[in-house]
Short mmCIF file of C-alpha atoms and ligand atoms in Angstrom, two decimals:
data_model
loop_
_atom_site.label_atom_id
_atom_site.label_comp_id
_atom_site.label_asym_id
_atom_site.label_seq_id
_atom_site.Cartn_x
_atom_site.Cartn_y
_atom_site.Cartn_z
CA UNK A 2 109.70 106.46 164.77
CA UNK A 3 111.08 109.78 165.26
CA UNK A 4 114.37 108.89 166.93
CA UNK A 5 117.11 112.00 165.70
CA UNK A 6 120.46 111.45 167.39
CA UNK A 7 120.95 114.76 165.52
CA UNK A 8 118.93 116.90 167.58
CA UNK A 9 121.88 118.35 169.45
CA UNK A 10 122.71 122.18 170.58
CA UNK A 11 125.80 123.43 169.20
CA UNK A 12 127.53 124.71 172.83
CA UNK A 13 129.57 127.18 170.79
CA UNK A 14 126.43 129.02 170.04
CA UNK A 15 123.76 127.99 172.74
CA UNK A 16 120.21 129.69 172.16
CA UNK A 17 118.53 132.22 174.30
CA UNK A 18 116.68 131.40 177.23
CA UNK A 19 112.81 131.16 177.20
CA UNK A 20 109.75 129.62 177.63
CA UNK A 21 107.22 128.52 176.32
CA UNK A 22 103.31 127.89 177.10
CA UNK A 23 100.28 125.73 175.88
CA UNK A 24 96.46 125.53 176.68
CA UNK A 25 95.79 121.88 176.16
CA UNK A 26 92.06 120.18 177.31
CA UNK A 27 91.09 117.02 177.85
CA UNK A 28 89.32 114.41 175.76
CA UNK A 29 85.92 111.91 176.45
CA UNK A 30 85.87 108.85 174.32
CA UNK A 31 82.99 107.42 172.63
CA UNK A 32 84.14 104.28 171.57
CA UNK A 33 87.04 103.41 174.22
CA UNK A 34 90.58 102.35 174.32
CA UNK A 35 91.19 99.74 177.33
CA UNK A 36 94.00 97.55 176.64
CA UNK A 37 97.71 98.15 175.56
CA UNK A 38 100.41 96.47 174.12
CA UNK A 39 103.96 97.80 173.22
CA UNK A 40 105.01 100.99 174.25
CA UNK A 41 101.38 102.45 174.87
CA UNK A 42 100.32 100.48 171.84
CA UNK A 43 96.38 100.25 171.77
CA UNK A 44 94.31 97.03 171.15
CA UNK A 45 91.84 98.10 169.21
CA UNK A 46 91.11 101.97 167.77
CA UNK A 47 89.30 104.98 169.82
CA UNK A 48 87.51 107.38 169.23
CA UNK A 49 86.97 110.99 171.05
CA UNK A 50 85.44 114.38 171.13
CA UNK A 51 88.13 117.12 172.14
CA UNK A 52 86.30 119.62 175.13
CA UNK A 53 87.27 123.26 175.48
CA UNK A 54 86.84 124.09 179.22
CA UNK A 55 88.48 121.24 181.36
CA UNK A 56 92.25 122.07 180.51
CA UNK A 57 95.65 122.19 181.51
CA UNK A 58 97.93 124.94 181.32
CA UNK A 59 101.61 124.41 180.99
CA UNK A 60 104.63 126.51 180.82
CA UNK A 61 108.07 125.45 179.80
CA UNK A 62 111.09 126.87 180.62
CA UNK A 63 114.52 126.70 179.17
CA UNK A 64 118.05 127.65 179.33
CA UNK A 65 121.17 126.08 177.65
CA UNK A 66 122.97 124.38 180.48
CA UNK A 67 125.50 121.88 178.83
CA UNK A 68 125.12 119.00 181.05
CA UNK A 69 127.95 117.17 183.38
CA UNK A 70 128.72 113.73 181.11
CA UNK A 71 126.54 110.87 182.60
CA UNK A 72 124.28 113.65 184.04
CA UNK A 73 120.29 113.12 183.46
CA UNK A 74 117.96 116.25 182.33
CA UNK A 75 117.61 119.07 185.21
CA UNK A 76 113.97 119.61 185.80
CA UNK A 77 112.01 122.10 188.19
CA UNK A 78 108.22 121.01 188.62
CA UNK A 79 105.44 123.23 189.98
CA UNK A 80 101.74 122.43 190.00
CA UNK A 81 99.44 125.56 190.85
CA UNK A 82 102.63 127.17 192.33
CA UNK A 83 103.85 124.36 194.91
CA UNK A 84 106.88 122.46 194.25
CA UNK A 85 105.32 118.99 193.38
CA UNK A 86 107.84 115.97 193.89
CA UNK A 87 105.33 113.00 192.98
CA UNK A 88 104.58 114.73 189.45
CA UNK A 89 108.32 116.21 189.04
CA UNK A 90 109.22 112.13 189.11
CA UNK A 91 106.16 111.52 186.60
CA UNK A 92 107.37 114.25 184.54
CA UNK A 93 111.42 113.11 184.62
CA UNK A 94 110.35 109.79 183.66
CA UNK A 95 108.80 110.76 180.67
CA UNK A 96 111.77 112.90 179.65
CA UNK A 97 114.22 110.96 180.04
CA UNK A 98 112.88 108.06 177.81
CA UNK A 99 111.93 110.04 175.55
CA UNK A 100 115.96 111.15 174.90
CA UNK A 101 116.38 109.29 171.66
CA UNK A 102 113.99 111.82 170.18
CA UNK A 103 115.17 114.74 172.27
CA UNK A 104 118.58 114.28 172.65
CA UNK A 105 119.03 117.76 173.10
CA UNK A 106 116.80 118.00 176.68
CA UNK A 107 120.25 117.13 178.62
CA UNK A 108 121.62 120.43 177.81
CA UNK A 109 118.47 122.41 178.54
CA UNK A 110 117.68 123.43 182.07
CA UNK A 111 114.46 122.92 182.32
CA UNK A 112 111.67 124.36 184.16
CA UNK A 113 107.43 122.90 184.05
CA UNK A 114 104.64 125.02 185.57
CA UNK A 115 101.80 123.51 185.15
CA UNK A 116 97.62 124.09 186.13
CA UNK A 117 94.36 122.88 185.83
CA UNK A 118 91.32 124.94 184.95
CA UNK A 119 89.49 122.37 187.33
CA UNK A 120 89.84 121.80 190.84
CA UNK A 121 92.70 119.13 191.01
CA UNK A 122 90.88 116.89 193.46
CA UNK A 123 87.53 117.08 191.49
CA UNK A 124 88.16 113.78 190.30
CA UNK A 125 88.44 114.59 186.65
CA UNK A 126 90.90 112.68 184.86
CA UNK A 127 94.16 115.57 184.06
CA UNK A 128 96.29 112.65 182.09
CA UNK A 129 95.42 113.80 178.88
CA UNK A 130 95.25 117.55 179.28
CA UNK A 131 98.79 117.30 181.13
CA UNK A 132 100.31 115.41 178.99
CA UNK A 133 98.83 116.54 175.84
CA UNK A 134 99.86 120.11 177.20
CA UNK A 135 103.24 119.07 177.58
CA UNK A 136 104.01 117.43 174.42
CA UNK A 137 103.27 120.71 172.58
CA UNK A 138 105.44 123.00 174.47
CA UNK A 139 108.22 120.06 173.44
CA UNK A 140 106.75 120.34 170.18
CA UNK A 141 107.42 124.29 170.00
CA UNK A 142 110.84 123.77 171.96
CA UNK A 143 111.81 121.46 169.35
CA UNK A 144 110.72 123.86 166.14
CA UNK A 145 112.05 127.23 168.15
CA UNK A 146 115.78 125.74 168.42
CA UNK A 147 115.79 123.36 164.99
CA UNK A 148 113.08 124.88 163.08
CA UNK A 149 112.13 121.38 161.67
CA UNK A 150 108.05 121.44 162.88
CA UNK A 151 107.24 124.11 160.47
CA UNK A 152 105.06 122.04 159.30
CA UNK A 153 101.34 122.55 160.76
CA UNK A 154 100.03 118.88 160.45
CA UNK A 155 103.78 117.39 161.15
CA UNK A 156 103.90 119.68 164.52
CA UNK A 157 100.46 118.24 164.70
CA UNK A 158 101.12 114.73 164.32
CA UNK A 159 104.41 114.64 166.62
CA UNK A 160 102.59 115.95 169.27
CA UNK A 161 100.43 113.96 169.30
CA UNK A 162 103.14 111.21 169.24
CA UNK A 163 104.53 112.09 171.97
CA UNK A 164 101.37 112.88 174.08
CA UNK A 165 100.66 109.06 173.22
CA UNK A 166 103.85 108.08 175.04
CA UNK A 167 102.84 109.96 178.28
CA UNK A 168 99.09 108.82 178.19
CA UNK A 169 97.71 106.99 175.65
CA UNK A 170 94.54 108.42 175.68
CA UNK A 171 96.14 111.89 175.54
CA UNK A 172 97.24 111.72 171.97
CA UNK A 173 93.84 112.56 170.64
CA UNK A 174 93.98 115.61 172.18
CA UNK A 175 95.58 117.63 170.21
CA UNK A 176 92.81 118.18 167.28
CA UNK A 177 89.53 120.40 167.46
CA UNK A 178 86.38 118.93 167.63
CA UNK A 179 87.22 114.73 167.38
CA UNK A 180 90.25 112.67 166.63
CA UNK A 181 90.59 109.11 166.03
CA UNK A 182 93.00 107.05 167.26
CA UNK A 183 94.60 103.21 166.19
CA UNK A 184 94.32 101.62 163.00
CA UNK A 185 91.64 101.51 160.81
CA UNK A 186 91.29 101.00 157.08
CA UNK A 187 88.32 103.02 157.58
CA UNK A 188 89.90 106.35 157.67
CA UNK A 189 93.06 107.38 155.86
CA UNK A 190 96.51 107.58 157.70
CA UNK A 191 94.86 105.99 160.88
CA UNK A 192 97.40 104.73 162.95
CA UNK A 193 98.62 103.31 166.41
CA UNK A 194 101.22 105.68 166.95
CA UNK A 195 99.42 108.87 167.18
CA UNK A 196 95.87 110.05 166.64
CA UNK A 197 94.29 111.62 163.62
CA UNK A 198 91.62 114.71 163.54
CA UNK A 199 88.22 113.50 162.27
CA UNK A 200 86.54 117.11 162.95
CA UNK A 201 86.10 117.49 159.13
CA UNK A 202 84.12 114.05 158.92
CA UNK A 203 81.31 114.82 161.36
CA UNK A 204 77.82 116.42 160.73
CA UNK A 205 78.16 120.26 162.23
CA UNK A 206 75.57 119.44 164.98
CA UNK A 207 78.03 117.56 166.53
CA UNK A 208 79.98 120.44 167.00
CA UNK A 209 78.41 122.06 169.47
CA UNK A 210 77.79 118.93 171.93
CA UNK A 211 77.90 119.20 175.34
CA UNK A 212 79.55 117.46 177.74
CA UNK A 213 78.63 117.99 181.56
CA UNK A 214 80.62 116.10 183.71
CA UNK A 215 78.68 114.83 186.98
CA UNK A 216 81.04 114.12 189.69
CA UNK A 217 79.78 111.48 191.31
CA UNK A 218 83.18 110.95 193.99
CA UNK A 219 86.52 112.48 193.50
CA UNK A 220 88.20 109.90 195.35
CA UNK A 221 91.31 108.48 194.00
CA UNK A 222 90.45 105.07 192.28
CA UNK A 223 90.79 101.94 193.56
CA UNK A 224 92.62 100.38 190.36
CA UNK A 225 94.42 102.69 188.24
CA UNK A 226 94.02 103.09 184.34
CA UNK A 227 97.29 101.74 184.39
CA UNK A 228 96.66 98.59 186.28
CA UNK A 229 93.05 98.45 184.23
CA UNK A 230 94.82 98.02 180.84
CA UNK A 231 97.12 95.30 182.36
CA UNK A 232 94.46 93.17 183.61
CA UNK A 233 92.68 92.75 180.01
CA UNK A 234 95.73 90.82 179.26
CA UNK A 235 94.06 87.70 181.31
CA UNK A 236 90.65 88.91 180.78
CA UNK A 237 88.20 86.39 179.06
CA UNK A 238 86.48 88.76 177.14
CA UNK A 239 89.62 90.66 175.11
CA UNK A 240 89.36 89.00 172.06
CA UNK A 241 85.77 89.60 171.36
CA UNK A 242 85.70 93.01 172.88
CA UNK A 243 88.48 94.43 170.65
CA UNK A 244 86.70 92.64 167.13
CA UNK A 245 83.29 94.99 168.87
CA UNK A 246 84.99 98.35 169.30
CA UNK A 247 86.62 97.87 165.86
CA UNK A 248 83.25 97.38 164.41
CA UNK A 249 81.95 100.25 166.48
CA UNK A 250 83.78 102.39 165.07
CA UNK A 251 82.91 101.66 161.73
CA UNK A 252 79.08 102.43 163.47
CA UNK A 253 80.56 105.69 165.03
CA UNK A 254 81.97 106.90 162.43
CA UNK A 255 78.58 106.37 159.81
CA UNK A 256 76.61 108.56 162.57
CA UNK A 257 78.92 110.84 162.94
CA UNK A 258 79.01 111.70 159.15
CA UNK A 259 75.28 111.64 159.09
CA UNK A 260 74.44 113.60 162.38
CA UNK A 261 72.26 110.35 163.71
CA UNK A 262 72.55 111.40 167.61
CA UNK A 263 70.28 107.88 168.50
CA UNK A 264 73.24 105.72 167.07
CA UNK A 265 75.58 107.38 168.34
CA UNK A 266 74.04 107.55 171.31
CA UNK A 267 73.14 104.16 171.67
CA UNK A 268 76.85 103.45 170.92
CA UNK A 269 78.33 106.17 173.86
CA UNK A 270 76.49 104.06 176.29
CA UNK A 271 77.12 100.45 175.83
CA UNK A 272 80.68 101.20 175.35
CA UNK A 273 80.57 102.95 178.62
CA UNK A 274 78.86 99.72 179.99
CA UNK A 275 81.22 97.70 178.24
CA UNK A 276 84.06 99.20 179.37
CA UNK A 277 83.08 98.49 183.61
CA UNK A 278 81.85 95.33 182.17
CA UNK A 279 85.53 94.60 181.69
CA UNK A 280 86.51 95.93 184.90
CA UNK A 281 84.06 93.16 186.32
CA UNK A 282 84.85 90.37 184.22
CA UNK A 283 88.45 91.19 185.41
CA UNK A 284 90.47 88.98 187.82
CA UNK A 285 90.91 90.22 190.18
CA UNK A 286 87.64 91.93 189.59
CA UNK A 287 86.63 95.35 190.19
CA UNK A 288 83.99 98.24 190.36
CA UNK A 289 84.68 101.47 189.42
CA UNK A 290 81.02 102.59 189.37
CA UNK A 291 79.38 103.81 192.71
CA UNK A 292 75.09 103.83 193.64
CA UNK A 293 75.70 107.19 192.46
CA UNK A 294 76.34 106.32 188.92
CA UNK A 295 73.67 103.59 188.28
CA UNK A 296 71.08 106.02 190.24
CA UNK A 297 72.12 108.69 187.51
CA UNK A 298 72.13 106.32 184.57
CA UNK A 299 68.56 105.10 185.15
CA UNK A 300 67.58 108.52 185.35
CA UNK A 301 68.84 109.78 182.26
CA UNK A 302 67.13 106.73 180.41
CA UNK A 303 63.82 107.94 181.95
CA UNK A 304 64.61 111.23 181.14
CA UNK A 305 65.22 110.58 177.10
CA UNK A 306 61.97 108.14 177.13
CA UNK A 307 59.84 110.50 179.17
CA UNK A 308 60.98 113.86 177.17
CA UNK A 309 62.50 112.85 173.74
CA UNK A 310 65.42 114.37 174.59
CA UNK A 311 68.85 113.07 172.93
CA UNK A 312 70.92 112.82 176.45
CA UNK A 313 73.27 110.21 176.80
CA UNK A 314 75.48 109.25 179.02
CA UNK A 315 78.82 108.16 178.64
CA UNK A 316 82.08 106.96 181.61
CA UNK A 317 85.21 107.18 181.81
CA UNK A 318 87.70 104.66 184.19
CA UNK A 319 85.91 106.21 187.30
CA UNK A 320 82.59 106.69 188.88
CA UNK A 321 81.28 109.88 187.19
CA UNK A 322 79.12 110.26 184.73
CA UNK A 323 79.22 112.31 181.83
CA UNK A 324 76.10 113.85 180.29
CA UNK A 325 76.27 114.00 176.16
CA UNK A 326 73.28 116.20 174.71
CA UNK A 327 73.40 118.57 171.51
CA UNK A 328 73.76 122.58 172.31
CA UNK A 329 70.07 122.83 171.36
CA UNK A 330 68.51 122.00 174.84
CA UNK A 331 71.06 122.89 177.26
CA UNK A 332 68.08 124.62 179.31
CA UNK A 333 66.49 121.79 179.59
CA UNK A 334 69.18 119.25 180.35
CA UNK A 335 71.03 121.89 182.94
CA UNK A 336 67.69 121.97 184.44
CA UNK A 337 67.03 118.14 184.75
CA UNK A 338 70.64 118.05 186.04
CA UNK A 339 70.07 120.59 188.67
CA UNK A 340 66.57 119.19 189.87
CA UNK A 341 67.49 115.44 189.25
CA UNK A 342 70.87 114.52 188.96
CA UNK A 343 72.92 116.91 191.20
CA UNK A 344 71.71 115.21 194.36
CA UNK A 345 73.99 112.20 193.25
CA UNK A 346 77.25 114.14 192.84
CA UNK A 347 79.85 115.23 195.52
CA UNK A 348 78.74 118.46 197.09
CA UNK A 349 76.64 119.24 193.96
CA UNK A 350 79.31 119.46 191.69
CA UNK A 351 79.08 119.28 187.71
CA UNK A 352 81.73 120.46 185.84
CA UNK A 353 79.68 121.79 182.52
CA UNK A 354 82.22 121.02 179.52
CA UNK A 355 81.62 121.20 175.34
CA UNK A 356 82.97 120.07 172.56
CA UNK A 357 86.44 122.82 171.76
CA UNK A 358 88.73 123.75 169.33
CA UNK A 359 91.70 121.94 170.28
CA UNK A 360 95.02 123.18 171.99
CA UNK A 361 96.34 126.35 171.81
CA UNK A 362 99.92 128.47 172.41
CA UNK A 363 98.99 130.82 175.01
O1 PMV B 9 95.08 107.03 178.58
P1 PMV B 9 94.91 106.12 179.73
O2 PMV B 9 95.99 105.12 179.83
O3 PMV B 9 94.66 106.90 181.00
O4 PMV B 9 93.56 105.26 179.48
C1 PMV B 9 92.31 105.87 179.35
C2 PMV B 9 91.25 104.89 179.10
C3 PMV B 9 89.83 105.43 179.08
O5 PMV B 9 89.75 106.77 179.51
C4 PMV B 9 88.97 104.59 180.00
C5 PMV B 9 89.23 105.31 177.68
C6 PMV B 9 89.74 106.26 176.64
O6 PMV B 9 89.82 105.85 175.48
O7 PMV B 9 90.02 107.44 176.97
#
């Protein structure tokens, strides 16, 4: 949709060198997105809140280089410092197809240092930061030699375009506090090409959520997100389980506006159930989960019927466990983490997370 054959440097008068950098974090969804179509089409909507401290830092780099006819873009990669071959590959890939929009990338040298604020092999999904990250600095590039993102929400919305063609789920990154992503009649402009901030239609004591993020193995996964997605296309179960999330959403989005933390709640955690449900239903089939998890799970159901508490738990495409509870009682929940819960994670780590503000140019 945003294909510009036009988006060409004039070699006569190439632009300065420069570079630019973005602070982009990651994203947990309540109501999930498992299963594609397309190019990184989803199935059925999503819906996330945005957190402030697991992020990714990246820097981009550019000088006019006009390139050799035939020639493909000219890209350095670094990843805390090292030269990084496996994600310079990743990276080029996404580059290149993304020429019909960025034409113009073929006479850039270009140059990606990238970081995580968490440690890398901690198990915590960097897809969406990273590519979220990314997007924007093309999103500045883009505006810096054109000027044609002046445009807050435009910048906004082709960002998060283009984050959606790195990582699906990294397109609803890019907005403070929640975004929605895939079509819905429910909430204007909603669409499957890019996500849509919802921050302004939630009750404020969702704002300050917390999201602690018990790492339960950091071991690369045995089935990728990638491979995941593919196998709902045989799975039994699609059909139905894209008609529930789009009526969960509906549900989400009523408790959301109304600050009822039991609903939503109640919806975190059978989506989360749902979601390795799938993985099991799957053929081949699969379990992403590990005795860690289900020890933690039935824990934090005690927990909320012994104390009251409103602590949920919620997963993403691995085995650890996040921990959803309003800012209110974080003494008490960090507590029950560290006397309970933090026997079941990998050398005691958490990585203690909240909901943020959304990306920003560094
Ligand atoms: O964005 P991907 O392709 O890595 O898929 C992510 C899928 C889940 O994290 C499991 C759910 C979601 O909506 O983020």
């Amino acid at each position: 949709m945003y294909e510009n054959p036009r988006l060409i440097l004039d070699s006569s008068n190439p632009p300065e060198a420069g570079n630019i950098t973005w602070r982009s974090p990651s994203n947990i969804a309540i109501v999930k997105y498992w299963g594609k179509h397309g190019r990184q089409l989803p199935r059925n909507p999503s819906l996330s809140l945005t957190l402030a401290a697991s992020c990714t830092d990246t820097q981009l780099e550019y000088a006019f280089d006009e390139a050799l006819p035939g020639a493909g873009i000219d890209l350095a990669f670094y990843f805390h410092q090292a030269e990084n071959e496996a994600f310079r590959a990743k990276t080029l890939a996404f580059l290149e197809s993304l020429l019909p929009v960025y034409p113009f990338l073929k006479q850039l040298k270009l140059t990606v240092r990238t970081g995580n604020s968490f440690p890398h092999s901690a198990g915590i999904a960097s897809s969406a930061s990273a590519m979220s990250a990314l997007a924007l600095c093309l999103c500045s590039l883009e505006d810096r030699l054109f000027g044609t993102l002046q445009d807050a929400a435009a910048f906004d919305r082709k960002a998060s375009y283009l984050a959606r063609l790195g990582s699906g789920s990294a397109c609803r990154s890019i907005f403070p506090h929640a975004a929605l992503w895939g079509h819905t009649s429910l909430v204007p402009d909603a669409s499957d090409e890019y996500a849509v901030p919802i921050g302004d239609l939630m009750h404020v004591s969702f704002k300050d959520f917390h999201d602690d993020i018990l790492i339960v193995s950091s071991e690369e996964k045995a089935v990728s997100s990638r491979a995941g997605h593919a196998l709902m296309e045989g799975n039994p179960f699609a059909e139905p389980r894209y008609a529930q999330a789009r009526q969960r959403i509906g549900n989400l989005l009523d408790a959301m506006r109304t600050g009822d933390l039991e609903a939503f709640g109640k919806i975190a955690e059978d989506e989360a159930l749902a979601l390795h449900a799938l993985m099991m239903c799957s053929d081949p089939s699969y379990l992403l989960m590990r005795p860690g998890s289900l020890a933690i799970i039935e824990k934090v159901r005690e927990y909320r019927a012994d104390t009251g508490h409103p602590v949920f738990f919620t997963l993403d495409a691995g085995p650890n466990v996040h921990l959803l509870y309003p800012g209110d009682i974080v003494h008490e929940v960090r507590k029950f983490i560290e006397d309970e819960l933090a026997e079941h994670c990998e050398n005691g780590y958490v990585q203690q997370d909240w909901v943020g503000e959304g990306p920003e140019e560094m």
